[in-house]
PDB file of C-alpha atoms in Angstrom:
ATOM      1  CA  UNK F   1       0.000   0.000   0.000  1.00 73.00           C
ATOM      2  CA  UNK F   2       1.605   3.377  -1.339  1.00 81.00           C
ATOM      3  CA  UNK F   3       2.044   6.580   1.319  1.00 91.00           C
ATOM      4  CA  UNK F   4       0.411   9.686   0.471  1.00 93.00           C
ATOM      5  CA  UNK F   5       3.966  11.055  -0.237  1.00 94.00           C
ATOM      6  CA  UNK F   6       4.469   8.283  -3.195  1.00 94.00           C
ATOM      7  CA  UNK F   7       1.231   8.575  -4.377  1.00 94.00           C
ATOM      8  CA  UNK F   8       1.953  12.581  -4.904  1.00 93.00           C
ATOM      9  CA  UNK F   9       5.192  12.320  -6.043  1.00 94.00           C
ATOM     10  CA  UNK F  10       3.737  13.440  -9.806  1.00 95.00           C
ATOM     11  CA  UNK F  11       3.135  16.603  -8.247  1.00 93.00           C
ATOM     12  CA  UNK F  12       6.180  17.293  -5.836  1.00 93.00           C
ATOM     13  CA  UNK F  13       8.293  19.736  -8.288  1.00 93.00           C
ATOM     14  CA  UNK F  14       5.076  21.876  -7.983  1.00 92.00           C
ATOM     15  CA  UNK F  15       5.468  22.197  -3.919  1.00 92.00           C
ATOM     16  CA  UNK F  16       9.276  22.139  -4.003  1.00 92.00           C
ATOM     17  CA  UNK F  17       9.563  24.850  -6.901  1.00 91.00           C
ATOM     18  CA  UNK F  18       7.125  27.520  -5.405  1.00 86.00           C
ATOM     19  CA  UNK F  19       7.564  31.033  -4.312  1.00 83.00           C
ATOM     20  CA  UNK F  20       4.934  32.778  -1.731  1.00 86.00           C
ATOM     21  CA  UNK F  21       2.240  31.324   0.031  1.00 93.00           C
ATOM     22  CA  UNK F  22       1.455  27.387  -0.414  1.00 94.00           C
ATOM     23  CA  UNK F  23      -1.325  25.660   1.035  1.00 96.00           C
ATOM     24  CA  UNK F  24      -3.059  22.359   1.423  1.00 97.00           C
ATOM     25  CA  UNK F  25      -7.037  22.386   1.213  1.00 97.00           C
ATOM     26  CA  UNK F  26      -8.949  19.864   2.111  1.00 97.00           C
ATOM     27  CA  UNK F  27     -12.541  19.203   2.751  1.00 97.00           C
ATOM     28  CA  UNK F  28     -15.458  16.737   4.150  1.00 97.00           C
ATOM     29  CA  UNK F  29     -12.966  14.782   6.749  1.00 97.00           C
ATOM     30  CA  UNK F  30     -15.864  13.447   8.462  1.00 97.00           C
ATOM     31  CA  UNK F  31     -14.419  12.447  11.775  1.00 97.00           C
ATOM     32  CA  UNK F  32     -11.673  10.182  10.134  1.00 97.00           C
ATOM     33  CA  UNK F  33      -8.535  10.322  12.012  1.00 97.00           C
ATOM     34  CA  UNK F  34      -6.853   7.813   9.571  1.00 96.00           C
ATOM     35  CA  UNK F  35      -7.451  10.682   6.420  1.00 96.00           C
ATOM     36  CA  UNK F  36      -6.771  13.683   8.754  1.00 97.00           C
ATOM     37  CA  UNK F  37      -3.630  12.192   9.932  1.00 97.00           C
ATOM     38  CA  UNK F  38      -2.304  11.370   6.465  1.00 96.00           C
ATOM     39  CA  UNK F  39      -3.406  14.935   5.661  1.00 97.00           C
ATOM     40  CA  UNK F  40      -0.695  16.109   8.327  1.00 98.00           C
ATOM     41  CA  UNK F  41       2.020  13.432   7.213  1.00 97.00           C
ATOM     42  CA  UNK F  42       1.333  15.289   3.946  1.00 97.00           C
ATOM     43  CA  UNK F  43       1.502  18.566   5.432  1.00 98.00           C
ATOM     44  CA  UNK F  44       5.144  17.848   7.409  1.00 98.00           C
ATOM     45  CA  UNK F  45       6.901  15.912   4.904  1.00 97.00           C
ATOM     46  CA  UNK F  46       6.609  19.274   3.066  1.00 97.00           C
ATOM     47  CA  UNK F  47       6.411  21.453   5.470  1.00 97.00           C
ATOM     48  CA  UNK F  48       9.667  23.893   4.667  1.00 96.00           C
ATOM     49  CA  UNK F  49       7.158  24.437   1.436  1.00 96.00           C
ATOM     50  CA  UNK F  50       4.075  24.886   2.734  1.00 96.00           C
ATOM     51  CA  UNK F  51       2.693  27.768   5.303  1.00 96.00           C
ATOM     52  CA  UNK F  52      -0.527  25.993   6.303  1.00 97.00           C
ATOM     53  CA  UNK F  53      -3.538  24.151   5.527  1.00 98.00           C
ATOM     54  CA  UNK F  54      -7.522  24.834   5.545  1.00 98.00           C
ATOM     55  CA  UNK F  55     -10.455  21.931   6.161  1.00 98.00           C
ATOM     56  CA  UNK F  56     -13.157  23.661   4.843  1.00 97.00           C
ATOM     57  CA  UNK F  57     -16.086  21.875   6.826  1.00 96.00           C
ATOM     58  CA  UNK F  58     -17.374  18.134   7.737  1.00 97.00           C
ATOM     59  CA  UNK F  59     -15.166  17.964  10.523  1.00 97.00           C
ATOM     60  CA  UNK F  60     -18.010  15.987  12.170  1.00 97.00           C
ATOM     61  CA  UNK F  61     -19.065  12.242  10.625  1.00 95.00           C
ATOM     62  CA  UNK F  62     -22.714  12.162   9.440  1.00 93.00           C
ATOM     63  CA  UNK F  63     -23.580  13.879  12.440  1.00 93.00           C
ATOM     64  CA  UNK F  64     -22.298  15.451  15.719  1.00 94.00           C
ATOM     65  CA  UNK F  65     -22.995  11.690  17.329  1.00 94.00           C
ATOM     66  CA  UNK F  66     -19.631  11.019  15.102  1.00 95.00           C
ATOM     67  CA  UNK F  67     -17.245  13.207  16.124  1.00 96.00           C
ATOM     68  CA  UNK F  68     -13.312  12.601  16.648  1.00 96.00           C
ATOM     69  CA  UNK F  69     -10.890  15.460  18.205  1.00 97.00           C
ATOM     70  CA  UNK F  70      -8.379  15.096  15.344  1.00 96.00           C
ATOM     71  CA  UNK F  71      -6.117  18.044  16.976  1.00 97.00           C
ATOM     72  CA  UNK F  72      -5.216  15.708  19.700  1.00 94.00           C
ATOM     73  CA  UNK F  73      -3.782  13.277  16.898  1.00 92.00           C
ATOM     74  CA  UNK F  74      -0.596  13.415  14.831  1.00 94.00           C
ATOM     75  CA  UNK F  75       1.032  17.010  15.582  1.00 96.00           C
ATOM     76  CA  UNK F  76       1.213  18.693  12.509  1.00 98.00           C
ATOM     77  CA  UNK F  77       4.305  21.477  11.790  1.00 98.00           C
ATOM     78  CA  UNK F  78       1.933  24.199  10.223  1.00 98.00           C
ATOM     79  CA  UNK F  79      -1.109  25.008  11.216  1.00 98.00           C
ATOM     80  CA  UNK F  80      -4.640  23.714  10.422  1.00 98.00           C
ATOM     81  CA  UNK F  81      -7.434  26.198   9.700  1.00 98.00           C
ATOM     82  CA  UNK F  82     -11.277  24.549  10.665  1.00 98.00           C
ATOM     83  CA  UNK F  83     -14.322  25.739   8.766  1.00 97.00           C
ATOM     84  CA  UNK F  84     -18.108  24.746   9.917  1.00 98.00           C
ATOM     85  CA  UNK F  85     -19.971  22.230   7.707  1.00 97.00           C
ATOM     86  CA  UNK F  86     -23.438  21.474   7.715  1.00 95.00           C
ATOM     87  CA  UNK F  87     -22.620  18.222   9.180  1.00 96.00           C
ATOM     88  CA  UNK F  88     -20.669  19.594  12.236  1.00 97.00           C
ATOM     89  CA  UNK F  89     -24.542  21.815  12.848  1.00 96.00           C
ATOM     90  CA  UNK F  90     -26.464  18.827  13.103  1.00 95.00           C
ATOM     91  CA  UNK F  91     -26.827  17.019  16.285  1.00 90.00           C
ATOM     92  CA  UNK F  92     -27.990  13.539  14.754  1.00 87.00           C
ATOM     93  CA  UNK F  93     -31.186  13.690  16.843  1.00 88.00           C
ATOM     94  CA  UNK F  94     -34.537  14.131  14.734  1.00 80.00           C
ATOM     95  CA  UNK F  95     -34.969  16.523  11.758  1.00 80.00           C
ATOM     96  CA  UNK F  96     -32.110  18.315   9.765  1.00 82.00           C
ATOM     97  CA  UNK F  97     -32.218  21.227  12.056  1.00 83.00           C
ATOM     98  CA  UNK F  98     -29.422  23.787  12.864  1.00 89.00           C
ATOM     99  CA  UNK F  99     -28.118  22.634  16.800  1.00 93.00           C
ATOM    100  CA  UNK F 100     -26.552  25.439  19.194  1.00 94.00           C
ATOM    101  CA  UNK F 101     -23.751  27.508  17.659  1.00 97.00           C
ATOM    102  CA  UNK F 102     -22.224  27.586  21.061  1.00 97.00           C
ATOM    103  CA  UNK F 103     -21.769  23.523  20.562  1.00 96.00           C
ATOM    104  CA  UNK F 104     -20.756  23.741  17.070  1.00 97.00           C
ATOM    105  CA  UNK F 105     -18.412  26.193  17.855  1.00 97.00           C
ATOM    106  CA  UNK F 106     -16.564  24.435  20.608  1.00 97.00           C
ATOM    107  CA  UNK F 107     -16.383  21.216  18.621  1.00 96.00           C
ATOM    108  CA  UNK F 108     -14.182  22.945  16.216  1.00 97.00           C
ATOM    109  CA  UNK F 109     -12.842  25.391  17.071  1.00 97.00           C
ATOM    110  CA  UNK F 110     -11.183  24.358  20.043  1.00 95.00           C
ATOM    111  CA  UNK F 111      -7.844  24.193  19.456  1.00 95.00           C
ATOM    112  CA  UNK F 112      -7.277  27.525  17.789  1.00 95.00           C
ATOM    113  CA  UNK F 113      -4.930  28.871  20.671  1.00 93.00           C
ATOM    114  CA  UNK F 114      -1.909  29.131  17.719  1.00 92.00           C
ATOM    115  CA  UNK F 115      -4.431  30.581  15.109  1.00 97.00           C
ATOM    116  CA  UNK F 116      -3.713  34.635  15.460  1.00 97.00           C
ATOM    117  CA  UNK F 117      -7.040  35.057  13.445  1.00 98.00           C
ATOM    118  CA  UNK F 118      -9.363  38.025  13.756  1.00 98.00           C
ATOM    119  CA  UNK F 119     -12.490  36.866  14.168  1.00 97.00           C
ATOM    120  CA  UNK F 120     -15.802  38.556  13.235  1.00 97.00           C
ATOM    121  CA  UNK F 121     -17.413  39.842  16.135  1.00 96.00           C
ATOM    122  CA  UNK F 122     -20.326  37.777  17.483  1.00 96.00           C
ATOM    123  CA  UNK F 123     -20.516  34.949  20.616  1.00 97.00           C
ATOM    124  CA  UNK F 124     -19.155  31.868  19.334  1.00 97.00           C
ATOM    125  CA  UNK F 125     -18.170  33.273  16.153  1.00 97.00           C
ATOM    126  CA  UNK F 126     -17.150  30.741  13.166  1.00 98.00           C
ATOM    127  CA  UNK F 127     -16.019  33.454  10.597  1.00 98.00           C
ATOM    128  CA  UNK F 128     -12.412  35.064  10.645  1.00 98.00           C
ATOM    129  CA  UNK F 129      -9.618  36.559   8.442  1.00 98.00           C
ATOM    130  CA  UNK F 130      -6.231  36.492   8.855  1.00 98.00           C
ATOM    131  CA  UNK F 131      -3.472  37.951   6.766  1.00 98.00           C
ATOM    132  CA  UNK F 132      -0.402  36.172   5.217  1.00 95.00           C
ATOM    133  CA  UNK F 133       1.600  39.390   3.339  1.00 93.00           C
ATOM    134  CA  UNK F 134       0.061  40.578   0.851  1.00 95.00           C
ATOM    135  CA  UNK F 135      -3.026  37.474   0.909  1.00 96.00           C
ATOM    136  CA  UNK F 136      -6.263  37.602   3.239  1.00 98.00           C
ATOM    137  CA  UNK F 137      -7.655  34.383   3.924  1.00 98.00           C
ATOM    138  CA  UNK F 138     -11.446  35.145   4.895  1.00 98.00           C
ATOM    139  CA  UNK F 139     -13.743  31.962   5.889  1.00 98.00           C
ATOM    140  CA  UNK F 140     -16.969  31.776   6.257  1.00 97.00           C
ATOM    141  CA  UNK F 141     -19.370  30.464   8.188  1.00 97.00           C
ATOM    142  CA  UNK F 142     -22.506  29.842   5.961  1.00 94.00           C
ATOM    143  CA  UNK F 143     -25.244  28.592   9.095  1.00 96.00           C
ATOM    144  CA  UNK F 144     -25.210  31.406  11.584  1.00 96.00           C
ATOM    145  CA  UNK F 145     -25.618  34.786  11.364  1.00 94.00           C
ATOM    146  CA  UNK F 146     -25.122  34.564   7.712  1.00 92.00           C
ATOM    147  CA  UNK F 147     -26.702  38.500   7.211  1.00 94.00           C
ATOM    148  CA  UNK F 148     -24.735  40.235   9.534  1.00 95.00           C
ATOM    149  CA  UNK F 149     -21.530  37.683   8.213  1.00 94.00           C
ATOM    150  CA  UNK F 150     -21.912  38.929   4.739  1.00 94.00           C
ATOM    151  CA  UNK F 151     -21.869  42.436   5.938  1.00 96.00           C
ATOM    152  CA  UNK F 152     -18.477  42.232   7.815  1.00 98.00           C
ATOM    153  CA  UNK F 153     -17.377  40.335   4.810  1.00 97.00           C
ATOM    154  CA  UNK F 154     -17.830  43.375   2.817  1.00 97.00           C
ATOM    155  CA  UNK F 155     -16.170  45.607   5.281  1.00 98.00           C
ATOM    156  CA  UNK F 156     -13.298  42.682   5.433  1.00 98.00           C
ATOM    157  CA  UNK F 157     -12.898  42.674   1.287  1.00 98.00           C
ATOM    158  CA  UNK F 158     -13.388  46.503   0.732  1.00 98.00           C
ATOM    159  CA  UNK F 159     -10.618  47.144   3.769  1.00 98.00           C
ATOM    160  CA  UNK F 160      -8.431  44.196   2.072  1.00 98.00           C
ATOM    161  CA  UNK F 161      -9.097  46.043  -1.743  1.00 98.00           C
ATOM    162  CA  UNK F 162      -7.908  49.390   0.178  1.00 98.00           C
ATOM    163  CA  UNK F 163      -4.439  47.664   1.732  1.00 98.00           C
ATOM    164  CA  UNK F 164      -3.995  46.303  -2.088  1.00 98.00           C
ATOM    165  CA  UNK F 165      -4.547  42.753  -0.305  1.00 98.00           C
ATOM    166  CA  UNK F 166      -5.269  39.441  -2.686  1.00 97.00           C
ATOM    167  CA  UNK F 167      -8.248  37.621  -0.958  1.00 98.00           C
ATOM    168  CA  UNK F 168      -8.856  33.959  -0.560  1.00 96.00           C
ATOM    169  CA  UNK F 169     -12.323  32.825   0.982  1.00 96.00           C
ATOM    170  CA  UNK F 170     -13.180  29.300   2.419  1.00 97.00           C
ATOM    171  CA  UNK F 171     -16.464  28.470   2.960  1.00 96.00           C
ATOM    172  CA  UNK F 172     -17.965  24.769   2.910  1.00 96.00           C
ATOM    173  CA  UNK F 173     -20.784  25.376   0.527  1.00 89.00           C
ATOM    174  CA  UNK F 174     -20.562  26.364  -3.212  1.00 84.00           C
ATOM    175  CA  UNK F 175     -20.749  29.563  -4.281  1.00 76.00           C
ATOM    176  CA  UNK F 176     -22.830  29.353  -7.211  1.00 68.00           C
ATOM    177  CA  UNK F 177     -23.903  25.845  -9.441  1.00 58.00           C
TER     178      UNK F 177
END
């Protein structure tokens, strides 16, 4: 069975030959230590290449009932950025229904000690930005206070078009079909 390493090696003059900001995204985890930790093997094999990662939502398996603290695994050398899914808002009791954003909230984002993001301003907030140089990174949270979240995001993209800022943003649903 081929490492993540070999089975990227077609790709490896791409990570080892860049300039700038490089990043790993990934998505839709799904409370599987085994992926997140090859992730992270990924992640420090290169890690003199890369400046951090992003896991842009599904953190949680089908449900909140399925839920792994993949932190607490492997240590990775860069750090890894959490976005909220819709899977991480549902508690896997009854109907599809939003649960507590305080829960959500302190399912994933609870080991962002090393982070130094700004976060928007709201109790248990899931949205932040943080700048690398000359690139924002904005992400999203697309289930709670998604008006007053698209209204900081505008203040957070006009301020970043005004510093002469590129702008990244993360969110777990599509943008458009």
């Amino acid at each position: 069975c081929m490492g993540i390493i070999e089975l990227n090696k077609n790709v490896e003059q791409y990570i080892l030959n860049t300039s700038g900001i490089t990043f790993v995204h990934f998505s839709d985890i799904h409370a599987r230590p085994d992926l997140w930790d090859r992730v992270v093997e990924y992640i420090n094999y290169y890690a003199d290449n890369i400046s951090f990662a992003i896991h842009t939502g599904d953190y949680c398996g089908g449900s909140q009932k399925q839920y792994s603290d993949m932190y607490e695994g492997k240590k990775c050398l860069r750090t890894i950025y959490n976005c909220v899914g819709n899977h991480d808002c549902y508690s896997g009791e009854g109907d599809w229904l939003l649960c507590e954003k305080e829960t959500v909230h302190n399912l994933l984002f609870n080991h962002n000690e090393d982070w130094s993001v700004t976060f928007f301003d709201c109790a248990h907030s899931m949205s932040y930005y943080k700048d690398f140089g000359n690139l924002r990174l904005i992400v999203l949270d697309d289930y709670y206070d998604t008006w007053q979240t698209r209204v900081w995001l505008r203040n957070m993209l006009k301020e970043a078009y005004d510093l002469g800022l590129h702008v990244i943003t993360a969110q777990h649903e599509p943008t458009s079909y």
